[in-house]
XYZ file of C-alpha atoms in Angstrom:
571
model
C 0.000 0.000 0.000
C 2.427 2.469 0.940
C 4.602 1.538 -2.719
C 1.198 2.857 -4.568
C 0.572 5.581 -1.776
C 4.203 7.095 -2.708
C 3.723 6.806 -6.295
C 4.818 10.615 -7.345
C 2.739 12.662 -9.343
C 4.525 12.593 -13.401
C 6.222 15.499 -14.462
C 6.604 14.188 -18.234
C 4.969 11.857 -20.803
C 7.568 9.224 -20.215
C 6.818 9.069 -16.061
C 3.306 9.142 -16.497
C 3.634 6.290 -19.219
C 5.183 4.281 -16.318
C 2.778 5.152 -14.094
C -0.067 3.073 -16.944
C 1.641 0.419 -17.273
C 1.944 -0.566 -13.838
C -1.704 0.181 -13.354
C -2.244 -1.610 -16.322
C -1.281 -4.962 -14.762
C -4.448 -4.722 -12.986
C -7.329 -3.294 -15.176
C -8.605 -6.441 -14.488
C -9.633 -5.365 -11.168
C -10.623 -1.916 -12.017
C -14.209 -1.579 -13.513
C -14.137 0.948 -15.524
C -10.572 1.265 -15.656
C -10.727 2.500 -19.857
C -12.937 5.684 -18.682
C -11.422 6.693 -15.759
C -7.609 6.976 -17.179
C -8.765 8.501 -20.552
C -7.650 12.123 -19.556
C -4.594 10.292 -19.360
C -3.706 8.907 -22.446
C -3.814 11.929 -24.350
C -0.417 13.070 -22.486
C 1.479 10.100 -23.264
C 1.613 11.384 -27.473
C 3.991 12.992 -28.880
C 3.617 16.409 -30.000
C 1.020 17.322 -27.159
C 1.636 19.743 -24.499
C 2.258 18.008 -21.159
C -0.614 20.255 -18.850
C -1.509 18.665 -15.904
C -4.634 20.079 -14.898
C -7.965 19.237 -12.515
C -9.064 16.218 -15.254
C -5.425 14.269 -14.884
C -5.407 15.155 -11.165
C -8.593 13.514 -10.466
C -7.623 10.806 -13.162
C -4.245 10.034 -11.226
C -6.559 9.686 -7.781
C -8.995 7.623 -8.618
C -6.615 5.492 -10.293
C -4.708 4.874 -7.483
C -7.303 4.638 -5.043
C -8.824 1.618 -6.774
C -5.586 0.125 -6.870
C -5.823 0.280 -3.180
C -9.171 -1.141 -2.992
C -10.372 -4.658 -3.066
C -13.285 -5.647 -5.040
C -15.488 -9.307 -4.761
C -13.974 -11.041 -7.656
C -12.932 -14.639 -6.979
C -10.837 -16.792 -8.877
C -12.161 -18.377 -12.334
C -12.469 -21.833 -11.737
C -11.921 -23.549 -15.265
C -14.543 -26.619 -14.591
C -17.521 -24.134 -14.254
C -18.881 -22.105 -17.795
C -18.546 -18.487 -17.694
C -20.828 -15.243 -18.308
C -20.352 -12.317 -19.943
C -22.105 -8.772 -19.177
C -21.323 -6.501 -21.458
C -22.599 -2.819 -21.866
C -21.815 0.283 -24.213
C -21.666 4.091 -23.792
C -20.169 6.983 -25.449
C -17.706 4.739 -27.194
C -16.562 2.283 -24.029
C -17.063 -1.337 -23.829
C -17.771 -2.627 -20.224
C -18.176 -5.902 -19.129
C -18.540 -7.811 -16.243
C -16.922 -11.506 -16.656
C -19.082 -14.278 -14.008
C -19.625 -17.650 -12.701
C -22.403 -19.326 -11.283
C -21.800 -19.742 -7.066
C -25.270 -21.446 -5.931
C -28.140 -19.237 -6.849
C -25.461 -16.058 -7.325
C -23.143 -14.812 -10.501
C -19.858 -13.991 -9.013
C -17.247 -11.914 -10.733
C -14.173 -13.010 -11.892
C -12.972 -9.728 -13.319
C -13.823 -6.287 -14.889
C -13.096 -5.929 -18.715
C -13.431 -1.906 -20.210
C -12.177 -1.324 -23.368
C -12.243 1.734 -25.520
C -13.820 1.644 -29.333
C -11.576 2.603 -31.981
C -12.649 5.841 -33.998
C -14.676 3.758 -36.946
C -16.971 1.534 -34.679
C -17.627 4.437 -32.280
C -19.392 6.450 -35.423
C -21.565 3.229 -35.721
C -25.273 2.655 -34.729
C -25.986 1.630 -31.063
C -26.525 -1.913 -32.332
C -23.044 -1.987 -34.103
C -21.724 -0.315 -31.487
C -22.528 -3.188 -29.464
C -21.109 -6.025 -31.515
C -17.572 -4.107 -31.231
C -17.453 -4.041 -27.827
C -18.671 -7.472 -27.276
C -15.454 -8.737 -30.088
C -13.211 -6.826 -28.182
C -14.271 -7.958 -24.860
C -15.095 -11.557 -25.781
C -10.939 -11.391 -27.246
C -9.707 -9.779 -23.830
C -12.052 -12.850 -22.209
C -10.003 -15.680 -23.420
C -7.491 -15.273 -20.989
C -9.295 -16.057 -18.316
C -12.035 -18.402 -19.602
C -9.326 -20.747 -21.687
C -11.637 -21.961 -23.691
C -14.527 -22.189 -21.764
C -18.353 -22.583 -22.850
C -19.362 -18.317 -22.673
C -22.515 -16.836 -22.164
C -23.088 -13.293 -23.235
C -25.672 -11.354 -21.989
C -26.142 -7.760 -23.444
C -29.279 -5.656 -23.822
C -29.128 -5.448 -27.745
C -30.121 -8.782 -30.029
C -26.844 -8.791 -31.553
C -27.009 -12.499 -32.765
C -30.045 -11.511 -34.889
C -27.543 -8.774 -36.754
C -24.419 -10.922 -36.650
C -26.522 -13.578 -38.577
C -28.075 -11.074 -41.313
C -25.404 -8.384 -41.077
C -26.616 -5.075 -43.065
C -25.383 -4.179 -46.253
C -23.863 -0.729 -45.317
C -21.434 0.091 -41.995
C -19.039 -2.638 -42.128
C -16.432 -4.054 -44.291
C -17.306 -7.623 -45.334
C -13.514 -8.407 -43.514
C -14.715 -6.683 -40.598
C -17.901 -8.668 -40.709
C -16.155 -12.135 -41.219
C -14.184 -11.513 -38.382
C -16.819 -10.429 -35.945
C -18.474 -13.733 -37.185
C -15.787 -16.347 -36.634
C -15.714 -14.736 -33.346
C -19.088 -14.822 -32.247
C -20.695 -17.760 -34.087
C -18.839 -20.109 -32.503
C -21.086 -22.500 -31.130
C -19.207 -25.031 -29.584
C -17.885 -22.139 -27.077
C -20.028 -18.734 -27.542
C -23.435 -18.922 -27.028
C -25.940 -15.468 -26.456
C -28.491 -15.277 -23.929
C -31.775 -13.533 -23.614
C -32.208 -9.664 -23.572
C -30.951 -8.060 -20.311
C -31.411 -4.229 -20.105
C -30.071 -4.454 -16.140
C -26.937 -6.610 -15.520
C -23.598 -6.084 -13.644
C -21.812 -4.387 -16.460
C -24.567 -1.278 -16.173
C -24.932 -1.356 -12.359
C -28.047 0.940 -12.844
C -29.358 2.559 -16.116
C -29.090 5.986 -16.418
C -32.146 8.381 -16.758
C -33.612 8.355 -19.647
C -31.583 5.337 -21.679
C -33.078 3.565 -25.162
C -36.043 1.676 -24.243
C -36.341 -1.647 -25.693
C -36.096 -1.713 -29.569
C -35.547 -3.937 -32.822
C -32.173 -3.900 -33.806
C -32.344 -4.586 -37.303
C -35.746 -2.078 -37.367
C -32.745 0.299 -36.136
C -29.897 0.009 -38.628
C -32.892 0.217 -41.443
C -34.046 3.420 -40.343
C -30.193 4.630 -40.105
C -29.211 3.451 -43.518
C -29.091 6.508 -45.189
C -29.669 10.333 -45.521
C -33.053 9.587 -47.363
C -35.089 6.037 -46.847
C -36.545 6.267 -50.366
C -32.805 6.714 -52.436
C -32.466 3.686 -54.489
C -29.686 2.826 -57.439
C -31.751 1.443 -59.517
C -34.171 3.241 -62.180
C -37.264 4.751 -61.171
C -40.263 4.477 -63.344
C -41.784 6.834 -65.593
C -39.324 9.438 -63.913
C -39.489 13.372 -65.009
C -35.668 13.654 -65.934
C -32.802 10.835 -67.098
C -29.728 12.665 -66.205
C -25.649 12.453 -66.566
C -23.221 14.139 -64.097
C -19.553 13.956 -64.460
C -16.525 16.299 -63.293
C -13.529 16.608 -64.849
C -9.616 17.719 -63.820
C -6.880 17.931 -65.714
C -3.759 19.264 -66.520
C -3.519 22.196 -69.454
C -0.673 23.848 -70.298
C 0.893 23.489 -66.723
C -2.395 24.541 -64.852
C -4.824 21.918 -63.392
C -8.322 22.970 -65.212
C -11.713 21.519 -63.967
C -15.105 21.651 -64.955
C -18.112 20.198 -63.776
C -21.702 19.232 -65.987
C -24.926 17.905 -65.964
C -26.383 16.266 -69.330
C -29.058 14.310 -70.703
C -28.331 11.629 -73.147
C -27.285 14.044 -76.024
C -27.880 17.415 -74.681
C -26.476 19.865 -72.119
C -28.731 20.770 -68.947
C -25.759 22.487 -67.333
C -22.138 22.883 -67.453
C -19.291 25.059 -65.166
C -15.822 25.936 -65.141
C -14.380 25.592 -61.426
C -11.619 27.126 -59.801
C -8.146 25.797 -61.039
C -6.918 22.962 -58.645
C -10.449 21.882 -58.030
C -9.764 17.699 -57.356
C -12.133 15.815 -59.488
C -14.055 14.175 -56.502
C -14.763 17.509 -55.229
C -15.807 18.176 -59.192
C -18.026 14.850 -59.147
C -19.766 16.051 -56.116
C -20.250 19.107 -57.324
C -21.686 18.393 -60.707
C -24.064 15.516 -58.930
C -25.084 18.110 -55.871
C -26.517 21.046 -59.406
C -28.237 17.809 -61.127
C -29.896 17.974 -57.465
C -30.487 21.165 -57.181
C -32.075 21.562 -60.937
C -34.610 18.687 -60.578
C -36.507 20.075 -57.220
C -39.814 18.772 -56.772
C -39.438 16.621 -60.048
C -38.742 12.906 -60.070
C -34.554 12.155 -61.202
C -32.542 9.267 -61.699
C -29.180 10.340 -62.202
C -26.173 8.394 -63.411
C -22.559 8.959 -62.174
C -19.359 7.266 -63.340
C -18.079 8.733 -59.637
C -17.647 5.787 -57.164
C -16.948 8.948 -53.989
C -19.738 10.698 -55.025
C -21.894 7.827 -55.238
C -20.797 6.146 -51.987
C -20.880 9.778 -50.676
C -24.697 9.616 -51.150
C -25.966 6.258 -50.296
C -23.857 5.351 -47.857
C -20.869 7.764 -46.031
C -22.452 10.711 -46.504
C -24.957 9.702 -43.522
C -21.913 8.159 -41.673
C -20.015 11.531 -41.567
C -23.289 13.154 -40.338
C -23.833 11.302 -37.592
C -20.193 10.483 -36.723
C -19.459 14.674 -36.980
C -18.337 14.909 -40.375
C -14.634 13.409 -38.918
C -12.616 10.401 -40.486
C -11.371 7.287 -38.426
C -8.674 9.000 -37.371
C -11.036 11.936 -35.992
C -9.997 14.132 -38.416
C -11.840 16.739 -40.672
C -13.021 15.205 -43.664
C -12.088 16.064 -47.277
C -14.656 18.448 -49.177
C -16.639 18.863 -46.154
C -18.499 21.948 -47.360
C -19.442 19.663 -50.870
C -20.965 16.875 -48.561
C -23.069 18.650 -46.855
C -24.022 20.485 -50.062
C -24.885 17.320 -51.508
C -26.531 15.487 -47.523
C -29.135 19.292 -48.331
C -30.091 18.264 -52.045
C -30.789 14.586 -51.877
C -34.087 15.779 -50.149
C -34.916 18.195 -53.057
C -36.286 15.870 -56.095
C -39.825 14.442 -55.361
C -38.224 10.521 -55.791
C -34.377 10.332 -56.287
C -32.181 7.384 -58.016
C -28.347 7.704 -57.789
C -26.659 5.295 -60.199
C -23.067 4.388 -60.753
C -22.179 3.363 -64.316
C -18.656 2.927 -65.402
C -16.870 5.412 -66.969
C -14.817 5.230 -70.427
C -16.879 3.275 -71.993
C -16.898 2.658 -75.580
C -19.846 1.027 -76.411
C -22.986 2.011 -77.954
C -25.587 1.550 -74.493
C -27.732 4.409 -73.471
C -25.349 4.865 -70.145
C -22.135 4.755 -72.015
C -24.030 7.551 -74.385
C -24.517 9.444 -71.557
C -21.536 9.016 -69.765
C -19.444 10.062 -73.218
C -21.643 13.481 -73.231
C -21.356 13.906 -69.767
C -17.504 13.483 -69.714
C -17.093 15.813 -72.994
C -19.550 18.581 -71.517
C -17.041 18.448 -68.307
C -13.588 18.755 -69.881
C -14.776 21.272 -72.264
C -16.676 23.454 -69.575
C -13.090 23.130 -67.581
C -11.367 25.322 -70.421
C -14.333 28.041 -70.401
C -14.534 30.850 -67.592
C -18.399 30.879 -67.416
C -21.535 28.692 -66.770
C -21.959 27.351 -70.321
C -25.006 25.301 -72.703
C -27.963 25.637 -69.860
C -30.644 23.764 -71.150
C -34.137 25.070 -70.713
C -36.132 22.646 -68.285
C -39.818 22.808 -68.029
C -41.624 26.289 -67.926
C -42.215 26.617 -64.668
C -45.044 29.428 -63.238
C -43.972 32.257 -60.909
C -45.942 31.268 -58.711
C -46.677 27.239 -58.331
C -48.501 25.779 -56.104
C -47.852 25.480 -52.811
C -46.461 21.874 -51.458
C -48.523 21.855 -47.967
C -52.099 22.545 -47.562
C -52.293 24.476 -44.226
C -55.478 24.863 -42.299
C -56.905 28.171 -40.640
C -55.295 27.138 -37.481
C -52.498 26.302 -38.940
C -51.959 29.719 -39.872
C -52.830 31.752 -37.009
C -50.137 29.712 -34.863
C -47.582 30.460 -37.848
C -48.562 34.001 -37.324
C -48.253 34.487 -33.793
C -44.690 32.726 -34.096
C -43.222 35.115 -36.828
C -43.001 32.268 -39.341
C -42.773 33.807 -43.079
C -44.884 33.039 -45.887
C -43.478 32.409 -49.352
C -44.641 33.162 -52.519
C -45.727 29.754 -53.737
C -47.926 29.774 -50.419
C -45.488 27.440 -48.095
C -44.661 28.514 -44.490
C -40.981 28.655 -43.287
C -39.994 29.425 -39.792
C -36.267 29.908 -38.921
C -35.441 28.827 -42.232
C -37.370 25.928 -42.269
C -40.443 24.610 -44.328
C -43.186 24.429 -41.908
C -44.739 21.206 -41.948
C -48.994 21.521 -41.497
C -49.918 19.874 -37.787
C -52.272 17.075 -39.399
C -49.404 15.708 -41.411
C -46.812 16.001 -38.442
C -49.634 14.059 -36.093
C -49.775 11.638 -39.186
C -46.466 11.154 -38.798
C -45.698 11.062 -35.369
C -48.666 8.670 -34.906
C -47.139 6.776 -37.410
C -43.683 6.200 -35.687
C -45.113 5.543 -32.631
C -46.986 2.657 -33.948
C -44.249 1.220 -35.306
C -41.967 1.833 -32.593
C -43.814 2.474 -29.225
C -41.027 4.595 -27.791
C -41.220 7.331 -25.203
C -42.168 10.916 -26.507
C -38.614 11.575 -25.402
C -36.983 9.026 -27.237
C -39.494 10.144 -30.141
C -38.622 13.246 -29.893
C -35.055 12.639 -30.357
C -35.224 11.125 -33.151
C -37.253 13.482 -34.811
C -35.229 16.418 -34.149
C -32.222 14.732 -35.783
C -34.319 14.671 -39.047
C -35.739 18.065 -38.485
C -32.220 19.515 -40.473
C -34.906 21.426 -43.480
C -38.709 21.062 -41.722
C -40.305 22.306 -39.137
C -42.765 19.819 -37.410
C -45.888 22.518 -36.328
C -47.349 21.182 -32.827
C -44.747 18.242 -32.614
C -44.281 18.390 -29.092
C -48.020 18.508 -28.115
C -48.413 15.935 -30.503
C -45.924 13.916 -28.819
C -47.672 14.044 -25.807
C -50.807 13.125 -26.542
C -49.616 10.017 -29.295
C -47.960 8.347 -26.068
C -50.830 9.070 -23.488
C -53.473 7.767 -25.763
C -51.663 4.493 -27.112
C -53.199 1.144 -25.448
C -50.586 -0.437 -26.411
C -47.887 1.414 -24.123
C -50.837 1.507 -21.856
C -51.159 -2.134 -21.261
C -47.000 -2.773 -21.450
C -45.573 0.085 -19.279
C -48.729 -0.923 -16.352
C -46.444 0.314 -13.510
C -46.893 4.119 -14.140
C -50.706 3.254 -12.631
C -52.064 3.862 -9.309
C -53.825 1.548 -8.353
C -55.927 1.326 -5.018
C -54.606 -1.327 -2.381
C -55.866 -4.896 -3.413
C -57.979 -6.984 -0.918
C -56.667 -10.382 0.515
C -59.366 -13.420 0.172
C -60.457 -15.151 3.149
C -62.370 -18.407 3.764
C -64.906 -18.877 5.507
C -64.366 -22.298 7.518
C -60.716 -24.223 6.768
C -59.154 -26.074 4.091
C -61.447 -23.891 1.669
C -59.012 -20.860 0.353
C -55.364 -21.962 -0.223
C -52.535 -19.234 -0.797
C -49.786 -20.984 -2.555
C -46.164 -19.766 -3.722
C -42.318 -20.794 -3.527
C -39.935 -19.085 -1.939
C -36.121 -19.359 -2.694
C -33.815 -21.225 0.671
C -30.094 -21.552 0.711
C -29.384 -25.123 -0.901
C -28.901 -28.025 1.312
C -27.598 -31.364 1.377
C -29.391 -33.174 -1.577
C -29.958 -30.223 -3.288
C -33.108 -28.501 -2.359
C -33.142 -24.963 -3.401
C -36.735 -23.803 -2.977
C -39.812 -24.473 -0.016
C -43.355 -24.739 -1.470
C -45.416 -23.223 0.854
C -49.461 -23.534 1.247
C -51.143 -21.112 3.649
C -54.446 -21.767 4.641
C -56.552 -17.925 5.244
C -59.371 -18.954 7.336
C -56.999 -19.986 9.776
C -53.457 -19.234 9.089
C -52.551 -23.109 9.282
C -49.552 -23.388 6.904
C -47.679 -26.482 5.303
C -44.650 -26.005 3.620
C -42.186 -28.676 1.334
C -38.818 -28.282 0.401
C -38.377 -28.990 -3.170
C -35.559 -29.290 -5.657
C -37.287 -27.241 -8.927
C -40.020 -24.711 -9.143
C -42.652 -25.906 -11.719
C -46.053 -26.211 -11.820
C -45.155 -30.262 -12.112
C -44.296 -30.135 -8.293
C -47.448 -27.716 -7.078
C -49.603 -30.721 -8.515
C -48.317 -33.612 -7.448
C -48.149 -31.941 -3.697
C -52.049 -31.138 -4.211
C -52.897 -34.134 -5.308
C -50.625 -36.330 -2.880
C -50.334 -33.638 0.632
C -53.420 -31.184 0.478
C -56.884 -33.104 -1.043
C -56.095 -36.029 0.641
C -55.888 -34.574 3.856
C -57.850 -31.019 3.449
C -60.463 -32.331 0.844
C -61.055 -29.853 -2.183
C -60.341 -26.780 -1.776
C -63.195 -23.557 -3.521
C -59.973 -21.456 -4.476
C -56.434 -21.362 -4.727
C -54.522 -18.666 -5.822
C -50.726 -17.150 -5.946
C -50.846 -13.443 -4.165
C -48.076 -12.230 -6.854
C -50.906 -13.786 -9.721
């Protein structure tokens, strides 16, 4: 004690590495060990200023406080199978390793582990799988090989068996899946939303959900983007962007096209990448065909994947790479993340590029391709085809109510000429469409108007929902389904106990759980009789209906006769 007591306080990078390590022989024995030294580990790199400030003091106390201390962990005893509690937040995987002693799970040690940059950007769900690899990998150790339980509150073996297409690498994947499918050694079992690794959830954590129902609804930046061709659409469109180098200056141009025509076509400014050209040029094809119905092709494989699928990673992971830096062409993403709501139905395509046959989409691709390198050696906006004639004043996309209205007035919100609402930059949306959809997720989801309203306000980025929060409110208090589930929000008046009127004619009945004895009896069935408060009670070794009959039938008629009621107080 007094080695760790006099451990000094570091005065470099180097001392305070020392000081890990040698806490880092027992992390075992820490819970939480990951969280509590991560003001720590940003010291220890090279380059960073070495300012030891209120965070790393408390850091270095705790640390070696619970180095002091001496948690209930027992030894792992390599004839018994082992359980795993895992739990994930803000990036940490926790888990709680146990073995059965009697009726009690008693810990063997405390696993925390911290999420590297791409699985912490990942859904809740996939979140989870991470930490339960890297904790199931830090496990082995111990369990050599051992039959292991996991218990975690997400269905994870559901996802690990139909993995989605989007979010992970198919080596990624394949490794998480030799890992976890192992049935010989790794089983899963039910749902827990308490267990060790948790302690106690947090106010206000995810109720209950469908995992996969999850990762579907965070796909993507729009539900209804496909890649394949829409039908009867409004506009068949080619995008391309173009870079080169002319005359010792990189030129670029950017251009949208039909199959033979030009619909629009830039010059950008010299040194303009192509991707950043390709996102442009697919971000104005956007932008042009608002309200209409598009499928667009694009020889781009960034701008593509930009738009189906990391385009809504870098949104919801803070537009940062793995390495948690800023991403390339930031201001182009989220250029293109605002248009892909903009055309009425939207299909992105990727066809190659180059190509040299005679196909409609390596027609289009040609044009789009020529229209690019040639608008890249112009200074102007070039060849805009005329679209549609369009009136001054079309009609308006919502159809808002009188009372609509006067609560759009008394907030301020402005009224644009083709008659829509905005309010703080936002299209208002009318309050019997928002209680459409709000009524709507809440059927298919049944989660709290907090949760609800969550995950609205993420998607609110361009709308504003009128009345959403009184909706809210009154969705969740009026739903008989939540009603009928979440029964322990009612107040109920005290219950009445039954009472016979002579003996042996009203039987309370239930089991109660004793500490196991000789021949293994774990539980006393016990039979109260409420006229008279006469009881009999049998110690028995399971507790199943099976044994509640055959004492009837063999202990209480014979003796008692029939009985007019018997009933479980808890039932």
């Amino acid at each position: 004690m007094r080695a760790i007591l006099d451990i000094p306080t570091p005065q470099n990078p180097r001392q305070l590495r020392e000081f890990l390590g040698t806490a880092g022989f027992c992390r075992l024995w820490i819970p939480g060990f990951a969280e509590m030294a991560a003001p720590l580990y940003p010291l220890t790199r090279p380059g960073v200023a070495f300012k030891w400030e209120e965070p790393q003091k408390k850091a270095f106390t705790d640390i070696k406080k619970a180095l002091l201390e001496s948690p209930a962990l027992g030894l792992p005893d390599l004839a018994k199978p082992f359980e795993l509690f895992i739990d994930e937040k803000e990036g940490y995987a926790k888990g709680v390793l146990t073995q059965k002693l009697g009726p009690w799970r008693r810990p063997t040690a405390y696993l925390s582990k911290k999420l590297d940059p791409v699985a912490s950007g990942w859904p809740p769900c996939l979140r989870m799988i991470a930490a339960i690899a890297l904790l199931v990998k830090d496990s082995h150790k111990l369990t050599l090989g051992q039959p292991l339980t996991i218990h975690a509150p997400h269905a994870v073996e559901a996802v690990i068996r139909q993995p989605p297409d989007r979010w992970l690498t198919n080596a990624r994947m394949t490794h998480y899946q030799t890992m976890l499918l192992d049935k010989d050694r790794v089983h899963f079992g039910p749902l827990v939303t308490l267990n060790p690794a948790t302690l106690l959830p947090l106010p206000g954590e995810p109720e209950a959900h469908d995992c996969l129902q999850v990762l579907a609804e965070a796909h993507g930046a729009r539900s209804d983007l496909t890649d394949q061709p829409l039908p009867s659409p409004d506009h068949i469109w080619f995008t391309d962007g173009s870079s080169f180098l002319h005359q010792g200056e990189r030129r670029a141009g950017a251009a949208v096209t039909t199959e033979n025509q030009v619909v629009w076509a830039q010059a950008l400014p010299p040194g303009t990448s192509a991707q950043r050209a390709e996102l442009i040029a697919l971000t104005q094809a956007l932008k042009l065909a608002e309200g209409k119905r598009l499928t667009v092709y694009t020889d781009s494989r960034y701008a593509f994947a930009t738009a189906h699928i990391h385009g809504e990673i870098y949104r919801r992971r803070g537009l940062l790479t793995s390495e948690g830096k800023d991403i390339k062409n930031k201001e182009e993403i989220l250029a293109l993340l605002r248009a892909l709501h903009l055309p009425a139905a939207l299909s992105i395509i990727h066809c190659p590029g180059h190509q040299k046959g005679d196909s409609f989409e390596a027609r289009g691709n040609r044009r789009a391709d020529l229209a690019a390198r040639e608008a890249a050696l112009t200074t102007d906006t070039t060849n805009l085809l005329a679209l549609e004639p369009t009136n001054d004043h079309p009609f308006p996309s919502w159809d808002y109510e009188q009372r609509d209205i006067q609560t759009l007035e008394k907030l301020g919100a402005a009224k644009e000429p083709n008659g829509d609402w905005t309010y703080e930059g936002k299209t208002v949306i009318p309050y019997r469409v928002t209680k459409y959809l709000v009524t709507f997720l809440h059927k298919m989801t049944h989660l709290s108007s907090k949760k609800m309203r969550e995950l609205l306000e993420r998607e609110e980025e361009f709308n504003f929902l009128l009345g959403k929060n009184d909706i809210l409110k009154q969705v969740t208090e009026q739903c008989d389904a939540c009603a009928r589930v979440n029964a322990s929000r009612l107040k109920l008046p005290p219950g009445n106990r039954v009472r016979g009127y002579r003996p042996g004619t009203h039987w309370e009945i239930d089991f109660t759980e004793i500490k196991p004895g000789k021949y293994g009896y774990k539980y006393l069935l016990i039979f109260v009789d409420t006229f008279s408060g006469w009881v009999e009670a049998f110690p028995t070794k399971h507790e199943t209906a099976k044994i509640v009959t055959k004492k009837l039938l063999e202990e209480i008629f014979p003796r008692y006769g029939m009985p007019q009621l018997i009933y479980r107080p808890s039932n």
